[in-house]
GROMACS .gro file of C-alpha atoms in nm:
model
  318
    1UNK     CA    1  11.235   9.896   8.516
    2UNK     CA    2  10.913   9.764   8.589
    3UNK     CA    3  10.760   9.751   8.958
    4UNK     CA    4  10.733   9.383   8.934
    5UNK     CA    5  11.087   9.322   8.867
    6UNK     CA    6  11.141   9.533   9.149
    7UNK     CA    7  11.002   9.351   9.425
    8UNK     CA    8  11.153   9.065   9.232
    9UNK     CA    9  11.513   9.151   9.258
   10UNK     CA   10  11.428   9.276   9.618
   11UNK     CA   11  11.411   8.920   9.740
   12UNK     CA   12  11.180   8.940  10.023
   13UNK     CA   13  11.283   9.291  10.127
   14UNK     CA   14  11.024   9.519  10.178
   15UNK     CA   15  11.054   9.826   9.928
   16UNK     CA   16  10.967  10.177  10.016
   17UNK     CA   17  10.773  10.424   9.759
   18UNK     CA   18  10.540  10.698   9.786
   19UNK     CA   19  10.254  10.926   9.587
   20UNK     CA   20  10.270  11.290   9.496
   21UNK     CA   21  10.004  11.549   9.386
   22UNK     CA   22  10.070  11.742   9.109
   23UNK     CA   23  10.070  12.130   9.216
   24UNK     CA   24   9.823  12.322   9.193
   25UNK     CA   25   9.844  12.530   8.792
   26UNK     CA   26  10.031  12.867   8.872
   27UNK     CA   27  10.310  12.654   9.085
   28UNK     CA   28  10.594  12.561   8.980
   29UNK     CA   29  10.750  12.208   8.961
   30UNK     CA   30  11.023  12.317   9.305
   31UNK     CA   31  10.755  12.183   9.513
   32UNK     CA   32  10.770  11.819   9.351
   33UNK     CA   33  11.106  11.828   9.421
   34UNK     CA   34  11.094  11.971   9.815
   35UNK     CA   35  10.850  11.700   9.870
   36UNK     CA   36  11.072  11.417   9.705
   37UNK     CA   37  11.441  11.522   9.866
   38UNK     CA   38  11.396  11.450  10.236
   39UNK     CA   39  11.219  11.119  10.087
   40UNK     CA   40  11.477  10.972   9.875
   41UNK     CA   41  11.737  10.846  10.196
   42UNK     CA   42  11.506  10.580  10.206
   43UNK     CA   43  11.593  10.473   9.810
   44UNK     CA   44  11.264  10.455   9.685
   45UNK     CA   45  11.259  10.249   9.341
   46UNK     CA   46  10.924  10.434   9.243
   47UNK     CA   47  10.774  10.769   9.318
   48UNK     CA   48  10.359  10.761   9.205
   49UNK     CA   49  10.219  11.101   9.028
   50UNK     CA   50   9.851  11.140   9.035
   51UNK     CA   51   9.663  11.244   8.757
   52UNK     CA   52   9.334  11.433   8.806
   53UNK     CA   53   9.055  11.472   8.618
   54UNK     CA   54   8.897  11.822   8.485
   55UNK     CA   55   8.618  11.981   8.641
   56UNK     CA   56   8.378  12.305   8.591
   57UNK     CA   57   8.408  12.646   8.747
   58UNK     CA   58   8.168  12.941   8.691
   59UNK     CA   59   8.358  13.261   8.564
   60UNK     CA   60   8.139  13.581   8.603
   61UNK     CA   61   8.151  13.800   8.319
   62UNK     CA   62   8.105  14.218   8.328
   63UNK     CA   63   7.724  14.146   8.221
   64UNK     CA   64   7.658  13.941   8.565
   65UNK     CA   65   7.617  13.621   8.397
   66UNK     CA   66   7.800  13.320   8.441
   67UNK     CA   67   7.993  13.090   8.195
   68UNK     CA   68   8.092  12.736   8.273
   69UNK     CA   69   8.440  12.653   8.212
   70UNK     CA   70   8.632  12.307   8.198
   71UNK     CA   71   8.969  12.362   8.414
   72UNK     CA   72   9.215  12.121   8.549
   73UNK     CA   73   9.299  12.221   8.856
   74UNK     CA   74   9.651  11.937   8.883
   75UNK     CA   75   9.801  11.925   8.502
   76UNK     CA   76  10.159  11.819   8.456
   77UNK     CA   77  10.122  11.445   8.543
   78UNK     CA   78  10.356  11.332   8.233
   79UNK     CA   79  10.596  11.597   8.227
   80UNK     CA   80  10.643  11.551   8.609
   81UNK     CA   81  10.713  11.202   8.575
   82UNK     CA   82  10.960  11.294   8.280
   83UNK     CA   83  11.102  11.529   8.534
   84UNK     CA   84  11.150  11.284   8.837
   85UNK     CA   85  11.332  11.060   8.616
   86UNK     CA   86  11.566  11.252   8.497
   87UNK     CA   87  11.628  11.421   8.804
   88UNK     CA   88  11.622  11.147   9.088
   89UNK     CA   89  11.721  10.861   8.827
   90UNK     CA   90  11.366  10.602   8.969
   91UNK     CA   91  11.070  10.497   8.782
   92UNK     CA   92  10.769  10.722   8.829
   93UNK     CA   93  10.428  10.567   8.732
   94UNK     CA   94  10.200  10.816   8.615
   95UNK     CA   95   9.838  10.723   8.724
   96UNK     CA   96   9.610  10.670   8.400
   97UNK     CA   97   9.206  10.780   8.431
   98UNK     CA   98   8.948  10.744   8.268
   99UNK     CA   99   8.736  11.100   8.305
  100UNK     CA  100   8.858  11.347   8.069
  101UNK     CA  101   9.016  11.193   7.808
  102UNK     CA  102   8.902  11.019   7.458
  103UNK     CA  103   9.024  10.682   7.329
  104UNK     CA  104   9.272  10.891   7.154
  105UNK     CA  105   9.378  11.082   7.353
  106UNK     CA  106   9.479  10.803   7.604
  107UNK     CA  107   9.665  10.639   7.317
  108UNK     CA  108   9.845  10.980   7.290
  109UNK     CA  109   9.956  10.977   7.600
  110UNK     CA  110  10.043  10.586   7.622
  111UNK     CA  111  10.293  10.704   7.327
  112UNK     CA  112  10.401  10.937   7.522
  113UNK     CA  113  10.482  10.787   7.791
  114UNK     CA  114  10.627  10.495   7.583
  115UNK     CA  115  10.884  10.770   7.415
  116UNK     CA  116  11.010  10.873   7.792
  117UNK     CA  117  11.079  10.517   7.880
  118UNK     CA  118  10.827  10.505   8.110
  119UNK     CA  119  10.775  10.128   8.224
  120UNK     CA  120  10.495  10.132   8.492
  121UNK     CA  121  10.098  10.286   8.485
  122UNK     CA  122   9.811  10.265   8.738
  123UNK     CA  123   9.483  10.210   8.566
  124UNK     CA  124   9.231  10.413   8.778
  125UNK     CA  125   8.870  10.503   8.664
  126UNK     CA  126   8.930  10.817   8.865
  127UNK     CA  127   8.702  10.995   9.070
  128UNK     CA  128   8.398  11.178   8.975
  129UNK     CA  129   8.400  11.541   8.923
  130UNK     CA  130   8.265  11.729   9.215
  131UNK     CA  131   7.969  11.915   9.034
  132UNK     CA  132   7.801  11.535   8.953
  133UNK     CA  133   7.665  11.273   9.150
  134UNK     CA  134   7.817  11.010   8.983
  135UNK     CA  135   8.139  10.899   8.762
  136UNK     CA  136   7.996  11.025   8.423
  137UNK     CA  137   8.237  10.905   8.148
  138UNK     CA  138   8.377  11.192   7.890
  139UNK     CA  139   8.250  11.149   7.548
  140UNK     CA  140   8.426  10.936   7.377
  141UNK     CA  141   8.633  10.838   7.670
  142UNK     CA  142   8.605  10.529   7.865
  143UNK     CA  143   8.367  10.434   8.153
  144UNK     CA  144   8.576  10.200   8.331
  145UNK     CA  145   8.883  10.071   8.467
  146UNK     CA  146   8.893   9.762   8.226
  147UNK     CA  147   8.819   9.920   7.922
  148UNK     CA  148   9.114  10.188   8.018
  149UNK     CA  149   9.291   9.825   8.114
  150UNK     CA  150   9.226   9.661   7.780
  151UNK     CA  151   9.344   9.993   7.590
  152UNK     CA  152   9.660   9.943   7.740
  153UNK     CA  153   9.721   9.566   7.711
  154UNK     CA  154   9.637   9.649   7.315
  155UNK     CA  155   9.898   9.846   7.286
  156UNK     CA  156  10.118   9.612   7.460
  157UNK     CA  157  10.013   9.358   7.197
  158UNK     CA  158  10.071   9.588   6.909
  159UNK     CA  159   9.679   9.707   6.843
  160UNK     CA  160   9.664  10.055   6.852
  161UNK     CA  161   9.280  10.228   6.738
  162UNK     CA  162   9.305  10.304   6.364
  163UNK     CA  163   9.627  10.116   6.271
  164UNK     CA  164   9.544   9.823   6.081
  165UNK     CA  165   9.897   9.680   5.995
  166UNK     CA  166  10.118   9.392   6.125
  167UNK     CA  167  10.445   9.613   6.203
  168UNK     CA  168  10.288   9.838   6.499
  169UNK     CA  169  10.539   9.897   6.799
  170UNK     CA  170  10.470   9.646   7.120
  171UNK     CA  171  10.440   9.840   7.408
  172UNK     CA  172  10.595   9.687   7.723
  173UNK     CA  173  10.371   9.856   8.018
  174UNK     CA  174  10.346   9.749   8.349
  175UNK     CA  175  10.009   9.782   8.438
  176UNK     CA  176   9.869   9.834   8.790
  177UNK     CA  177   9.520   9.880   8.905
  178UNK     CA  178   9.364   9.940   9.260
  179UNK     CA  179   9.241   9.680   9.528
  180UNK     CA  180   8.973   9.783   9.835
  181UNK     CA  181   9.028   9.558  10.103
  182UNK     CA  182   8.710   9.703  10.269
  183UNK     CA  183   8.514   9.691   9.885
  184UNK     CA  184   8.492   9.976   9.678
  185UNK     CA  185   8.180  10.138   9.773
  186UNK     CA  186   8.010  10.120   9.467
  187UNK     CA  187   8.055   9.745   9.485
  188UNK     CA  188   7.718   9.593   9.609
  189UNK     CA  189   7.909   9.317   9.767
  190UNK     CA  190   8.237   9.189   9.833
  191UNK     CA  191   8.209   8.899   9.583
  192UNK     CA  192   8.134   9.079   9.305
  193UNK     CA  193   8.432   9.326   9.380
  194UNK     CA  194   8.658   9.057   9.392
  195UNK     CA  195   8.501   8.928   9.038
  196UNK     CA  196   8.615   9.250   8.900
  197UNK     CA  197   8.930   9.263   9.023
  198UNK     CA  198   8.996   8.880   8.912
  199UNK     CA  199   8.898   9.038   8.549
  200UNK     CA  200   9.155   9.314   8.573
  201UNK     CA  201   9.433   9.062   8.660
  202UNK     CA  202   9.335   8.818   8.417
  203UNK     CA  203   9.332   9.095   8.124
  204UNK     CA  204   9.659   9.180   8.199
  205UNK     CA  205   9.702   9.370   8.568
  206UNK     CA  206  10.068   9.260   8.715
  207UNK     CA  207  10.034   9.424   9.052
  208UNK     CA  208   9.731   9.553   9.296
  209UNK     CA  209   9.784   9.915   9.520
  210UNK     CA  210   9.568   9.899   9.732
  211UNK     CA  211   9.343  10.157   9.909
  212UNK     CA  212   9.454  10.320  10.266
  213UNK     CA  213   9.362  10.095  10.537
  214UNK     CA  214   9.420  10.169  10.930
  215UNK     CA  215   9.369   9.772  11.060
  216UNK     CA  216   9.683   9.559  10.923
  217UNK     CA  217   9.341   9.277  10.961
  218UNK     CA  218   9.189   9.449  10.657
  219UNK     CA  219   9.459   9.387  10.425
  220UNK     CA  220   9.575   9.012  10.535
  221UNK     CA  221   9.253   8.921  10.448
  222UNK     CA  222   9.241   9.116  10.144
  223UNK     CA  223   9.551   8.907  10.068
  224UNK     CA  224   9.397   8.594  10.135
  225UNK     CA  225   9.080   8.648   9.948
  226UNK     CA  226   9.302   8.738   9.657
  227UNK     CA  227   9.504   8.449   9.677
  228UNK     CA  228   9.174   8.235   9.715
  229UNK     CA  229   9.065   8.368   9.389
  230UNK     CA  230   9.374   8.308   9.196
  231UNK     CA  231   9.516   8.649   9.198
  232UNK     CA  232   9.848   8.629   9.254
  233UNK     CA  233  10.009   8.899   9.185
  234UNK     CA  234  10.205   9.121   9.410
  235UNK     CA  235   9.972   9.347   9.648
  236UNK     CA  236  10.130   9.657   9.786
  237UNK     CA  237   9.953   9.839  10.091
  238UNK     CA  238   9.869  10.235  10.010
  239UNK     CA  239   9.912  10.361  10.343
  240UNK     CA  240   9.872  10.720  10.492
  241UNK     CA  241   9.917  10.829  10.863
  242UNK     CA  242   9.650  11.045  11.065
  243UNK     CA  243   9.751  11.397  11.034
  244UNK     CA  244   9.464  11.569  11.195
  245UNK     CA  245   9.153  11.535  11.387
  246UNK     CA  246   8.931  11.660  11.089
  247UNK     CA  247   9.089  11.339  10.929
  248UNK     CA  248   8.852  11.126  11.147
  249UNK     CA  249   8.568  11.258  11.009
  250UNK     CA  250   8.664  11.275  10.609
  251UNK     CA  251   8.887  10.979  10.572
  252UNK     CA  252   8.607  10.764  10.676
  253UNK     CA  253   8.334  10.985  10.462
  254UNK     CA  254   8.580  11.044  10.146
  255UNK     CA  255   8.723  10.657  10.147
  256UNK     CA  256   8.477  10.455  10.313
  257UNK     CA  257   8.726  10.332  10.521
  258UNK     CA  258   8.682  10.221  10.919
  259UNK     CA  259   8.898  10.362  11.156
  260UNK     CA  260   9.031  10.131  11.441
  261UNK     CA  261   8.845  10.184  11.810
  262UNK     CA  262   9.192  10.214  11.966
  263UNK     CA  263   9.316  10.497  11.698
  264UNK     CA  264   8.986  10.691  11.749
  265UNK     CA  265   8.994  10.655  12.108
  266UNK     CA  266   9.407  10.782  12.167
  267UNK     CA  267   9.275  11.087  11.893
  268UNK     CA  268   8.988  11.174  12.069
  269UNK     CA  269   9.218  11.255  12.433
  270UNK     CA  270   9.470  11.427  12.242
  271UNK     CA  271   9.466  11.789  12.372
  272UNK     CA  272   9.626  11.936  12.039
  273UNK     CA  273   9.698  11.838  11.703
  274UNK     CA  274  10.023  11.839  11.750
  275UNK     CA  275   9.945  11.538  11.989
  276UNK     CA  276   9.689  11.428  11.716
  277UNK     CA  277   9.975  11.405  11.463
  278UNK     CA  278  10.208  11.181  11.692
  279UNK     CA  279   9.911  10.942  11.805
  280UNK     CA  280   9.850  10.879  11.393
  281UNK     CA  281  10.224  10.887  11.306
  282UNK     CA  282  10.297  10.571  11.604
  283UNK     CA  283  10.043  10.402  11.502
  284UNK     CA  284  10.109  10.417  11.164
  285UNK     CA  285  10.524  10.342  11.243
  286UNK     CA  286  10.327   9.998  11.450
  287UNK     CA  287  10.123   9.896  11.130
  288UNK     CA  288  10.417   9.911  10.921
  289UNK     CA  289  10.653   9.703  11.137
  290UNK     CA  290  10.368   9.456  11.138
  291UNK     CA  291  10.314   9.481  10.779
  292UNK     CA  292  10.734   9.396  10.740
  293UNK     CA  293  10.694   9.068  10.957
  294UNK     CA  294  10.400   8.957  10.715
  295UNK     CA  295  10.587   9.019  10.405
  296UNK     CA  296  10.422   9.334  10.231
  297UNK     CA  297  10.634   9.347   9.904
  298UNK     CA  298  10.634   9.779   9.923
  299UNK     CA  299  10.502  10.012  10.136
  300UNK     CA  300  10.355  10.258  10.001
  301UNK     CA  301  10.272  10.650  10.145
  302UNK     CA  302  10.010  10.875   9.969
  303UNK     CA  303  10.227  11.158  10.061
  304UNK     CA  304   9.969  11.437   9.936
  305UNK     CA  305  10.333  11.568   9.869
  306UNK     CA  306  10.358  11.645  10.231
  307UNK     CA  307  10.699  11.442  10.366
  308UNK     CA  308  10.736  11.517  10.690
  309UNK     CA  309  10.501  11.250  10.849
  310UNK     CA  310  10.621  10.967  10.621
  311UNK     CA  311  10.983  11.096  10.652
  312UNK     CA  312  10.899  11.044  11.037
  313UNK     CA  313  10.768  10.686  10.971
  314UNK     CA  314  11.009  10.585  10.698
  315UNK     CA  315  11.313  10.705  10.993
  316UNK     CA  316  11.140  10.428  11.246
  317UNK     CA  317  11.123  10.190  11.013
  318UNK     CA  318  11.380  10.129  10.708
   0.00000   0.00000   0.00000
């Protein structure tokens, strides 16, 4: 079922979902499922799975030199989804990324993903590998979100890459993409972030995540902007509740996100981070009671496959 005929048949009812990481190679799939299970009282019609892109480590052979090697750190991102369905009986949207994968291999996996009636993808560029200072496309591959984006709406016309013939198979995706509401921060400006966006929705994009925000201001503007610029299509909040008090410092520096004065303030009195963890999980239970009254069509927890803290939230709230 795709996400947008979820909210549909919702009928004004906020909808719950969340994100999960992949584990780590060497783990087995168990820990998808411990961090899904005390989630799934709250009937989530979709469960995100990240995809990751590859990136270089330095193995030292016997001789003292060093050989770079390409490793994926979080593989599984098809074959989890495959997994969730089966098992929990909801839609899992695999994310889709540009770094680290050809043309053809992205159609691969499309057809995969097609095969295990999967109805929903998130069109990401992805991040860029740690080693470079920059998103550097893989050869071959794409180098941004829309050209990942148009790949897709192809195939959901029937144009695959080398098939020249009438008869090819329609597929039926429902495509999502991401939304800043404090700009991407590659964006020089805030117009021309919304002029890529527009382009995304236009080609094909039927609903928006967006990125975490802390300030429910952020993303009711964000809304309004969008709806200014004649996207209209639904916009789900990507949410994620202060943990920590190292979060302060790398949320801010990872995301480019602002924190709220009042959040950083209550953090910076707690005496523990067990005090740090309740300060970040009210406000965040606050923000999503205010995001219900304005009509947020899902909301929706980057988990990093921990539950507890949006267990904690979803328990106040649904």
């Amino acid at each position: 079922m795709k996400i947008t005929e979820h909210i549909s048949s919702a009928k004004g009812k906020t909808l719950f979902s969340f994100e999960l990481l992949p584990p780590v190679k060497g783990q087995s799939i168990q820990g998808i499922y411990d961090a899904i299970d005390p989630l799934m009282d709250f009937n989530p019609p979709f469960i995100d799975v990240t995809y990751h892109r590859e990136d270089y480590i330095y193995k030292q052979h016997d001789s003292g030199l060093l050989e770079k090697v390409s490793y994926r750190k979080r593989p599984g991102t098809v074959a989890i989804c495959a997994a969730i369905m089966n098992r929990y009986k909801v839609d899992a949207v695999p994310h889709l990324i540009c770094g680290g994968f050809t043309r053809e291999e992205t159609e691969n996996a499309l057809i995969d993903l097609q095969f295990l009636g999967i109805d929903n993808v998130l069109v990401l560029r992805g991040d860029a590998r740690h080693a470079d200072s920059g998103f550097i496309p893989t050869p071959g591959g794409h180098a941004y979100a829309t050209d990942l984006l148009q790949q897709v709406v192809n195939m959901n016309n029937g144009v695959y890459l080398h098939e020249d013939h009438d008869t090819a198979y329609k597929t039926q995706f429902c495509i999502g993409v991401a939304g800043y509401p404090e700009k991407h921060f590659e964006a020089p400006n805030l117009k021309t972030d919304f002029k890529y966006l527009k382009m995304k929705v236009d080609m094909g994009a039927e609903f928006i995540v967006t990125q975490m925000f802390f300030d429910n201001s952020k993303y009711v503007e964000f809304v309004d902007l969008c709806r200014k610029n004649g996207i209209n299509v639904p916009i789900i909040p990507g949410l994620k509740p202060i943990t920590s008090s190292k979060q302060m410092i790398s949320l801010p520096k990872i995301f480019h996100i602002d924190l709220p004065e009042e959040l950083s303030e209550a953090v910076a009195k707690c005496k523990s981070e067990k005090e740090v963890r309740e300060v970040g999980i009210e406000h965040m239970i606050a923000q999503c009671k205010d995001l219900i009254k304005i009509g947020a069509p899902v909301l929706h927890f980057y988990t990093m496959s921990n539950p507890g803290p949006t267990k904690r939230i979803a328990e106040a709230i649904f």
